[in-house]
CSV table of C-alpha atoms in Angstrom, one decimal:
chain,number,residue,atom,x,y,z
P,1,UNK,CA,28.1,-12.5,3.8
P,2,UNK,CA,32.0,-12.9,4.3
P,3,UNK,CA,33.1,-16.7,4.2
P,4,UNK,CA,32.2,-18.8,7.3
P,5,UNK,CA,33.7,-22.3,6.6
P,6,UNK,CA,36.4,-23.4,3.9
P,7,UNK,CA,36.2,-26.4,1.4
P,8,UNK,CA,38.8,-28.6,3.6
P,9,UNK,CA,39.1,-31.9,0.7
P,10,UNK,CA,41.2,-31.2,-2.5
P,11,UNK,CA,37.9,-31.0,-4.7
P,12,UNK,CA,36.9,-28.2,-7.0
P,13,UNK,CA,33.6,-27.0,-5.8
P,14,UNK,CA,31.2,-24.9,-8.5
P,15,UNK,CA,28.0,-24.1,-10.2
P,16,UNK,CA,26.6,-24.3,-13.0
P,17,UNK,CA,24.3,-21.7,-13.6
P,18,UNK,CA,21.4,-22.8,-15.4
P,19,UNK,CA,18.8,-21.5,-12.5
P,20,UNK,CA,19.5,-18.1,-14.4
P,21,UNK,CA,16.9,-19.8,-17.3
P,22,UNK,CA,18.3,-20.5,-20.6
P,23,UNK,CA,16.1,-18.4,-22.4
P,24,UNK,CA,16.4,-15.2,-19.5
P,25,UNK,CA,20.1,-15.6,-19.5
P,26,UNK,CA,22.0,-18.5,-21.2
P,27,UNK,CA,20.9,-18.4,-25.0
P,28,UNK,CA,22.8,-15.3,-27.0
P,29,UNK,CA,20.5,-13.4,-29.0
P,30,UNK,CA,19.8,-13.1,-32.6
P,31,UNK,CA,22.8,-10.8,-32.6
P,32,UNK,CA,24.9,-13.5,-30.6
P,33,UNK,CA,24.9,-11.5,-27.5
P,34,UNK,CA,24.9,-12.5,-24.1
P,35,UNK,CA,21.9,-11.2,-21.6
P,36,UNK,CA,23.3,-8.5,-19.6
P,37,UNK,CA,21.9,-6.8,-16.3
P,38,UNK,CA,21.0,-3.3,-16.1
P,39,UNK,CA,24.0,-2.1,-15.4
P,40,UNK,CA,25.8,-3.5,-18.1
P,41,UNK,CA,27.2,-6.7,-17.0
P,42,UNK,CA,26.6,-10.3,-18.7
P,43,UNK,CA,24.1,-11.4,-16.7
P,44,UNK,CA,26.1,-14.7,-16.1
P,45,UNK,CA,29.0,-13.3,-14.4
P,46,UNK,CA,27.0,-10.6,-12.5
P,47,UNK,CA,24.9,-13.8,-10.7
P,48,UNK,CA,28.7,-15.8,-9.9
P,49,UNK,CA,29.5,-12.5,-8.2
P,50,UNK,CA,26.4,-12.3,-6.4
P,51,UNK,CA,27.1,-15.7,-5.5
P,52,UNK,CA,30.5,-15.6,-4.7
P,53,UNK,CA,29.8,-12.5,-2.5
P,54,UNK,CA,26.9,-14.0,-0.3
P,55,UNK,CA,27.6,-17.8,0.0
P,56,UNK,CA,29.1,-19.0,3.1
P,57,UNK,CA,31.9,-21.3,1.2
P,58,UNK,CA,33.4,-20.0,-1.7
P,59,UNK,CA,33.1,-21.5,-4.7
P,60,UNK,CA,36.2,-22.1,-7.1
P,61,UNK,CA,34.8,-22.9,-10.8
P,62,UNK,CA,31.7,-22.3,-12.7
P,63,UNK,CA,30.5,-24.7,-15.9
P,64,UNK,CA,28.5,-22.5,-18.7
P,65,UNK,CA,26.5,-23.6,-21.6
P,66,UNK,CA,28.0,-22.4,-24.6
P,67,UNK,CA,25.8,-22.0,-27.1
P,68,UNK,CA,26.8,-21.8,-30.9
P,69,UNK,CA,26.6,-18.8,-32.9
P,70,UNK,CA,27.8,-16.8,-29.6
P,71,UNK,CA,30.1,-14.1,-30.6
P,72,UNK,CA,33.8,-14.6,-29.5
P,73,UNK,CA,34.0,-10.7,-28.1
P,74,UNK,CA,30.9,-12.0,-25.9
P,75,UNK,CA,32.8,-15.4,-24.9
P,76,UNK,CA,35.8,-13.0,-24.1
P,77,UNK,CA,34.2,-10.6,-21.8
P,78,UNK,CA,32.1,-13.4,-20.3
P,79,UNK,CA,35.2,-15.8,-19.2
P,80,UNK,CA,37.8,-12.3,-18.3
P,81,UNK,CA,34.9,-11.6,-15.8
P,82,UNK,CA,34.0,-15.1,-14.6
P,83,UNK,CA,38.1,-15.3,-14.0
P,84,UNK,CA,38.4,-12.2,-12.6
P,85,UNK,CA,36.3,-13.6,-9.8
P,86,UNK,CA,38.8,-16.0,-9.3
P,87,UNK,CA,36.6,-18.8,-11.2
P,88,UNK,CA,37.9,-21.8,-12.7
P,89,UNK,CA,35.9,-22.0,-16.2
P,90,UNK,CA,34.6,-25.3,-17.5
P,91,UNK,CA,32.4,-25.0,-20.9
P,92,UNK,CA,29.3,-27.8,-21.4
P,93,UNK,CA,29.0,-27.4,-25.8
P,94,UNK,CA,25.4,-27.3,-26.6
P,95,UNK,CA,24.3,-28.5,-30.1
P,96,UNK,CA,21.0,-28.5,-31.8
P,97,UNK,CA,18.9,-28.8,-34.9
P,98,UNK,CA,20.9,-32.2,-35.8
P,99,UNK,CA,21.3,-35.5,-34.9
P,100,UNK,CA,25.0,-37.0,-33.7
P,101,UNK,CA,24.0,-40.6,-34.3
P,102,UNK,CA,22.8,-39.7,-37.8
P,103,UNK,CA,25.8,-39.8,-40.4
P,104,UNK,CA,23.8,-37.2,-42.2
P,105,UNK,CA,23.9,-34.5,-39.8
P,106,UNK,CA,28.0,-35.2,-38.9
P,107,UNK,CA,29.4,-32.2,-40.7
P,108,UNK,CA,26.2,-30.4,-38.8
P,109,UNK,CA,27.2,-31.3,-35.4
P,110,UNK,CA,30.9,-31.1,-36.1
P,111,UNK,CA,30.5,-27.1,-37.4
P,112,UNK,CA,28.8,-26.4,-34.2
P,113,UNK,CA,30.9,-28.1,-31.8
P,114,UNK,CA,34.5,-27.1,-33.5
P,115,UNK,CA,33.6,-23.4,-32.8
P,116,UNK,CA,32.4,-23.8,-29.2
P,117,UNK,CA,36.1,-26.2,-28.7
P,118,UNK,CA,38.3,-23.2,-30.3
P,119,UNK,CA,36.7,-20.8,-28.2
P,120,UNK,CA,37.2,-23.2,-25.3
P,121,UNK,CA,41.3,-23.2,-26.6
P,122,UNK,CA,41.6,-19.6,-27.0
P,123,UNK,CA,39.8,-18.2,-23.8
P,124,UNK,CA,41.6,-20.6,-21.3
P,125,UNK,CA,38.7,-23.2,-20.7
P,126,UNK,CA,39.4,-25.5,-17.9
P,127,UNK,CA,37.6,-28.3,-19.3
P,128,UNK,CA,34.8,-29.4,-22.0
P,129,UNK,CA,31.9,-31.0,-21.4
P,130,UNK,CA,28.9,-31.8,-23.4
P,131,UNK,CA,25.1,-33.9,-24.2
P,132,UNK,CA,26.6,-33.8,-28.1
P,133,UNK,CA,26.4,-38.3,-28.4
P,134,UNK,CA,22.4,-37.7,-29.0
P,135,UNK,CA,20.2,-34.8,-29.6
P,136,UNK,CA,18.2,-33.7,-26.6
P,137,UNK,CA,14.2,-35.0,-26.9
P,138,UNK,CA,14.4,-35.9,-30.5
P,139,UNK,CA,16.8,-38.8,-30.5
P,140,UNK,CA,15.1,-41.8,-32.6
P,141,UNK,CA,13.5,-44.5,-30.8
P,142,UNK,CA,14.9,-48.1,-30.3
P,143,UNK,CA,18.5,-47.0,-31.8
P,144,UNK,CA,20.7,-50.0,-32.6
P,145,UNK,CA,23.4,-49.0,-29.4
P,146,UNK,CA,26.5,-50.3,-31.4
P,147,UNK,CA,25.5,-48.1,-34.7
P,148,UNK,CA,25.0,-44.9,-32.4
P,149,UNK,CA,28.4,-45.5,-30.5
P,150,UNK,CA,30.1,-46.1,-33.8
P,151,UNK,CA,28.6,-43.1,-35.5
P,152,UNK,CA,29.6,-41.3,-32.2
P,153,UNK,CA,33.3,-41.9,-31.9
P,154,UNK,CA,33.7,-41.0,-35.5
P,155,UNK,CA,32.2,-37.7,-35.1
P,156,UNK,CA,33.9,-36.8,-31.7
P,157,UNK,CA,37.3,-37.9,-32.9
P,158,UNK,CA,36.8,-35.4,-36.3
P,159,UNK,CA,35.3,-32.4,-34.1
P,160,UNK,CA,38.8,-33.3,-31.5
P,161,UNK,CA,41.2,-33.3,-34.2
P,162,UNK,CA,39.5,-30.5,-36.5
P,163,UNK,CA,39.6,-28.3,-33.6
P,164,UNK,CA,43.1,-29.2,-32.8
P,165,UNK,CA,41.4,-29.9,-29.1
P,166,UNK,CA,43.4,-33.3,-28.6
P,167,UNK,CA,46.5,-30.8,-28.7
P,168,UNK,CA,46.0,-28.1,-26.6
P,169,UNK,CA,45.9,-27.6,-22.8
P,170,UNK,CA,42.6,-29.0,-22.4
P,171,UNK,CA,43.1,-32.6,-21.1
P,172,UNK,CA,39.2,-34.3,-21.2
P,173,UNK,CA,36.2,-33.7,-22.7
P,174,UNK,CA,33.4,-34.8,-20.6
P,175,UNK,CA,30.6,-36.4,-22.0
P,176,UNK,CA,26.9,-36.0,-20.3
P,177,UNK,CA,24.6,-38.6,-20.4
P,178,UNK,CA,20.8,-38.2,-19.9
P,179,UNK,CA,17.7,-39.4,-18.5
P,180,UNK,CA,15.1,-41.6,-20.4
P,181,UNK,CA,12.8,-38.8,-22.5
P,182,UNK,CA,15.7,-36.4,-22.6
P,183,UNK,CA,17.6,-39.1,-24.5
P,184,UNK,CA,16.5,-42.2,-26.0
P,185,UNK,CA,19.5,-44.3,-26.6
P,186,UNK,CA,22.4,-43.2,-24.0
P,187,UNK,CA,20.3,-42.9,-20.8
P,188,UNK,CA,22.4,-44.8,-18.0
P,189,UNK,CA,25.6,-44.6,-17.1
P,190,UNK,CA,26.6,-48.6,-18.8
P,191,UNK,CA,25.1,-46.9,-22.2
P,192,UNK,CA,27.0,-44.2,-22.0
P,193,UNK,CA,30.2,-45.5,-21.1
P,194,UNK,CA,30.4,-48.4,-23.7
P,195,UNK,CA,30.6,-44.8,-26.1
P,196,UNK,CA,33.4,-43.8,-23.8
P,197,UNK,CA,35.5,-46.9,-24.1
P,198,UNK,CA,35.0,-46.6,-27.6
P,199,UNK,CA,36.3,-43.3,-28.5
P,200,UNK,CA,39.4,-44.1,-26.2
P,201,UNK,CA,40.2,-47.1,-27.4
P,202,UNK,CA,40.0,-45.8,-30.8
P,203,UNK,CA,42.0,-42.6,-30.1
P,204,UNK,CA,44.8,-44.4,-27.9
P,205,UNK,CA,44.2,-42.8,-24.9
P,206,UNK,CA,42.2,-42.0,-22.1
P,207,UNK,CA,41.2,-38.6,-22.9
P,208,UNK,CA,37.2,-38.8,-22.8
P,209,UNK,CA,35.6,-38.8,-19.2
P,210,UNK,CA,31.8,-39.8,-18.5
P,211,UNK,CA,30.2,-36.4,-16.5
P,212,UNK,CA,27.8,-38.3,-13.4
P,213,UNK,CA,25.3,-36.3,-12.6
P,214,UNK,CA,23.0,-37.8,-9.7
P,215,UNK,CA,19.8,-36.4,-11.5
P,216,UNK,CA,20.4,-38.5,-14.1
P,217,UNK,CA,21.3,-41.7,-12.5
P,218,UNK,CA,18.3,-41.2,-10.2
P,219,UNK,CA,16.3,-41.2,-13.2
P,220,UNK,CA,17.9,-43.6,-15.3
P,221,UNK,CA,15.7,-46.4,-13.9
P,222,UNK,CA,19.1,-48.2,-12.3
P,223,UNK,CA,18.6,-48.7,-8.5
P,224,UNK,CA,21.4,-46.6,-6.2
P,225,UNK,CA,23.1,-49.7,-5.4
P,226,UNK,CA,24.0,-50.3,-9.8
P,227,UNK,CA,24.9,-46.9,-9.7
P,228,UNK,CA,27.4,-46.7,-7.0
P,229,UNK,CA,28.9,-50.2,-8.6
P,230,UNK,CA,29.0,-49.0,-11.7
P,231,UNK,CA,30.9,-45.4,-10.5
P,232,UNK,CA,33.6,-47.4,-9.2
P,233,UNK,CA,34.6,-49.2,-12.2
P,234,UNK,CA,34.0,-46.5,-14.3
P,235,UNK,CA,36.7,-44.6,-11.9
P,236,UNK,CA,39.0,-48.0,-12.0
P,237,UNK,CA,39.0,-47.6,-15.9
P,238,UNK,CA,39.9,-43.9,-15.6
P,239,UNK,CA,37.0,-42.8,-17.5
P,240,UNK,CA,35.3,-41.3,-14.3
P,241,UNK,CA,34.3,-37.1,-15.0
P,242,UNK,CA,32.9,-34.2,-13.2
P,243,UNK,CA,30.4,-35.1,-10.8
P,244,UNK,CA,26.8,-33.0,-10.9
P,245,UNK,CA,25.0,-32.6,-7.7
P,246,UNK,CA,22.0,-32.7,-8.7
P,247,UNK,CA,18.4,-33.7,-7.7
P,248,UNK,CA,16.2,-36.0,-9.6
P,249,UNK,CA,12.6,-35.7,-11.6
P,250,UNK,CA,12.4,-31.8,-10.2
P,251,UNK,CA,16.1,-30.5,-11.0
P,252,UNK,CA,15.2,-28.6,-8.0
P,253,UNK,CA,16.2,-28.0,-4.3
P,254,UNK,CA,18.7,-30.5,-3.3
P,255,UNK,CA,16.2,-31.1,-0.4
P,256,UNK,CA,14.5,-33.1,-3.2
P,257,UNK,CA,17.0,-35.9,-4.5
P,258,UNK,CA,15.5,-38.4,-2.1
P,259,UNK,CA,19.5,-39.4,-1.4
P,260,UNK,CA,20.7,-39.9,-4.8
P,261,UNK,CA,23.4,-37.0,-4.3
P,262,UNK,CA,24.6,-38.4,-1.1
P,263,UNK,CA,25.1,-42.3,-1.8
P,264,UNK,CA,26.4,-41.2,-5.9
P,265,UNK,CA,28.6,-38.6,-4.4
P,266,UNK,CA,30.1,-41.3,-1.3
P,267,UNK,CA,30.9,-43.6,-4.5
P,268,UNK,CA,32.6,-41.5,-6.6
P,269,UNK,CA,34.6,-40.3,-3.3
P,270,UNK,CA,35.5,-43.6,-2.8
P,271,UNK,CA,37.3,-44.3,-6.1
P,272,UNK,CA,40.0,-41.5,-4.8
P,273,UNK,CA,39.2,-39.8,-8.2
P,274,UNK,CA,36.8,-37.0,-7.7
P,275,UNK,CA,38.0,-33.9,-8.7
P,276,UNK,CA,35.5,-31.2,-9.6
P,277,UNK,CA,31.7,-31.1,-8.3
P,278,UNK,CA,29.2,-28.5,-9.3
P,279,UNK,CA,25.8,-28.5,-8.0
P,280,UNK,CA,23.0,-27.4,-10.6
P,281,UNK,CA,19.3,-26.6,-10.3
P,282,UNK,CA,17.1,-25.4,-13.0
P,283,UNK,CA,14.7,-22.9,-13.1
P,284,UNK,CA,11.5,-24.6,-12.3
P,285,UNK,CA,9.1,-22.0,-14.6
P,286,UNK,CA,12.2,-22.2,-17.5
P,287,UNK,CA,10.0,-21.8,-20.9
P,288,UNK,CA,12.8,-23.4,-22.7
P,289,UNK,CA,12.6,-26.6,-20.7
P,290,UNK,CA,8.5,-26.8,-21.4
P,291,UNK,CA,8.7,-29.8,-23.5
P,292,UNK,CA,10.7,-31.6,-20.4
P,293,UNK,CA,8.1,-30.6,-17.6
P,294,UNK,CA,4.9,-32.0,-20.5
P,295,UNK,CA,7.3,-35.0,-20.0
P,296,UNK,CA,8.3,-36.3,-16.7
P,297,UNK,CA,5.8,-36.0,-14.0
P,298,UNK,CA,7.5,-33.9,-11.4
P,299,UNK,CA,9.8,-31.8,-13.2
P,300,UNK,CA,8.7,-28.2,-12.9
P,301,UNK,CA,7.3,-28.2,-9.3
P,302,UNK,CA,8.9,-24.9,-7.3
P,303,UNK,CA,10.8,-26.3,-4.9
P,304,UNK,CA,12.2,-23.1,-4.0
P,305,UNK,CA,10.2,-22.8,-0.7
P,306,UNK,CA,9.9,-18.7,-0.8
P,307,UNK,CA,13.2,-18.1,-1.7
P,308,UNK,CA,15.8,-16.4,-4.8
P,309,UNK,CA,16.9,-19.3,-6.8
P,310,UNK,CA,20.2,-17.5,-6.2
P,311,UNK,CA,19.6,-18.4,-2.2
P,312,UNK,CA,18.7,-21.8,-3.8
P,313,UNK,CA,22.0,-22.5,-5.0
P,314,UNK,CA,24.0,-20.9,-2.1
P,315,UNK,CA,22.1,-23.7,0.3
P,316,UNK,CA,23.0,-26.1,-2.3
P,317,UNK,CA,26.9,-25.0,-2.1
P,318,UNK,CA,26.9,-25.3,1.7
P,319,UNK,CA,24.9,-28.7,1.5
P,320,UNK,CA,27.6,-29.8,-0.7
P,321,UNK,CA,30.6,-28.7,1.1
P,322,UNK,CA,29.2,-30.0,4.2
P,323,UNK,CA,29.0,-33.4,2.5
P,324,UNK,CA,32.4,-33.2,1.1
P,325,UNK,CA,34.2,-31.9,4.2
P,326,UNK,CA,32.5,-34.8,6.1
P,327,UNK,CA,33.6,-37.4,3.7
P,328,UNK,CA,37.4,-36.1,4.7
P,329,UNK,CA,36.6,-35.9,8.2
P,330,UNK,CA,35.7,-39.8,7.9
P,331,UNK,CA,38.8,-40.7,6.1
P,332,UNK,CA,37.5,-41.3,2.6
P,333,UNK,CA,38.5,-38.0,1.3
């Protein structure tokens, strides 16, 4: 389907493409190689071209996990294809196996997330992102807040410096925040940011952004109207990131985020500092995200309504884009 309508705000609008399944497409193998498609293609960048080829507005970036372990001829191929598309890349580091707020596991998380921030250097990244301030549905309970953030900026400053990140052409790394059962200590967005002012303050300058993503503030057991507050001082302070469209509890359809994307997306618009948004959805049969659905009531209900999860994300795009273009039209893009 050839374009119908352009992306008329100055906004960077993507996917990330976790409704491929981390297991079915994300996750290297033993060998540390991507999934590919029958033909031959990393399974990755042939779904962004299948995207890019069949959704009504275009999209101009793509966020991928980036697991460790991956090898870097993979990474190459993976990011020369995703650019050839003409796709802005952002990387989201994924660490496991060790906790960040333990002092024991530092040199643990630090191995896996210096290799994952050199590959980001070397293959022309766009940005960094990661969940690396607590590990995902193993975090301990009732952790003392100020110990975890402490623990935290020590162990993102090292991996920064020991990567030589804080010197490169990367200019944030955006840290992800989750909801309550995924994480334990750094579930809202006032948890998470009080690690963000941290690590600033400690390094000098403003070079750690908080990622929103509405799922997560949905969930996060804040009402919209904290939310949107807290969005615009987190943008006054400069520490606003990318922005995930998202929906809540079923990480499904958009159709399902009972408004959260509109009113969080309207706030962060409203600060004048909303620069990249990427609308995700997961794969609502994923077997790596078992332990999630066993969780939270809700999650894992198919919400695709008969059709591709690639069709899934196109509607998102266009819901998205409507939204944004919109905003413009109203004068607050």
């Amino acid at each position: 389907m050839p374009e119908t309508f352009n992306l008329k705000p100055n906004i960077a609008l993507g996917v990330v493409p976790t409704h491929l399944g981390f297991i079915d497409a994300l996750v290297p193998d033993a060998d540390g190689n991507f999934v590919r498609e029958k033909d031959g293609r990393i399974s990755i960048v042939a779904e962004m071209d299948r995207i890019c080829a069949v959704s009504p507005v275009r999209p101009s970036c793509v966020q991928i996990s980036l697991f460790p372990g991956t090898n870097d001829s993979e990474i190459a191929e993976m990011m020369a294809g995703l650019k050839a598309l003409k796709l802005d890349v952002h990387l989201i580091m994924m660490v496991g196996g060790a906790n960040p707020m333990n002092p024991a596991d530092e040199d643990a998380v630090i191995s896996q997330l210096i290799g994952s921030l050199r590959a980001a250097q070397t293959y022309g990244a766009a940005s960094v992102a990661s969940t690396s301030i607590e590990e995902w549905m193993n975090g301990p309970v009732d952790m003392d807040l100020d110990t975890a953030i402490a623990q935290n900026v020590k162990l993102h400053i090292r991996a920064a410096k020991e990567s030589g990140l804080l010197d490169s052409a990367i200019t944030s790394w955006h840290i992800e925040f989750l909801c309550p059962g995924e994480f334990k200590t750094f579930t809202n967005i006032s948890r998470a940011w009080a690690f963000i002012k941290a690590i600033n303050k400690e390094l000098g300058r403003d070079y750690f952004k908080l990622l929103i993503d509405s799922a997560h503030m949905g969930d996060s057991g804040l009402s919209i109207e904290e939310n949107q507050r807290l969005i615009g001082e987190l943008a006054a302070a400069n520490h606003m990131g990318i922005f995930h469209a998202s929906a809540k509890t079923t990480r499904g359809c958009l159709s399902t985020d009972d408004g959260w994307v509109g009113a969080t997306l309207l706030a962060a618009a409203k600060t004048g500092k909303l620069e990249t948004v990427f609308v995700e959805v997961f794969r609502h049969d994923d077997p790596a995200l078992q332990p999630l659905r066993d969780l939270v009531p809700g999650h894992g209900v198919d919400t695709t309504d008969g059709r591709t999860y690639t069709q899934v994300i196109v509607d998102g795009l266009v819901d998205v884009a409507h939204r944004l273009n919109n905003l413009k039209a109203r004068g607050i893009l």
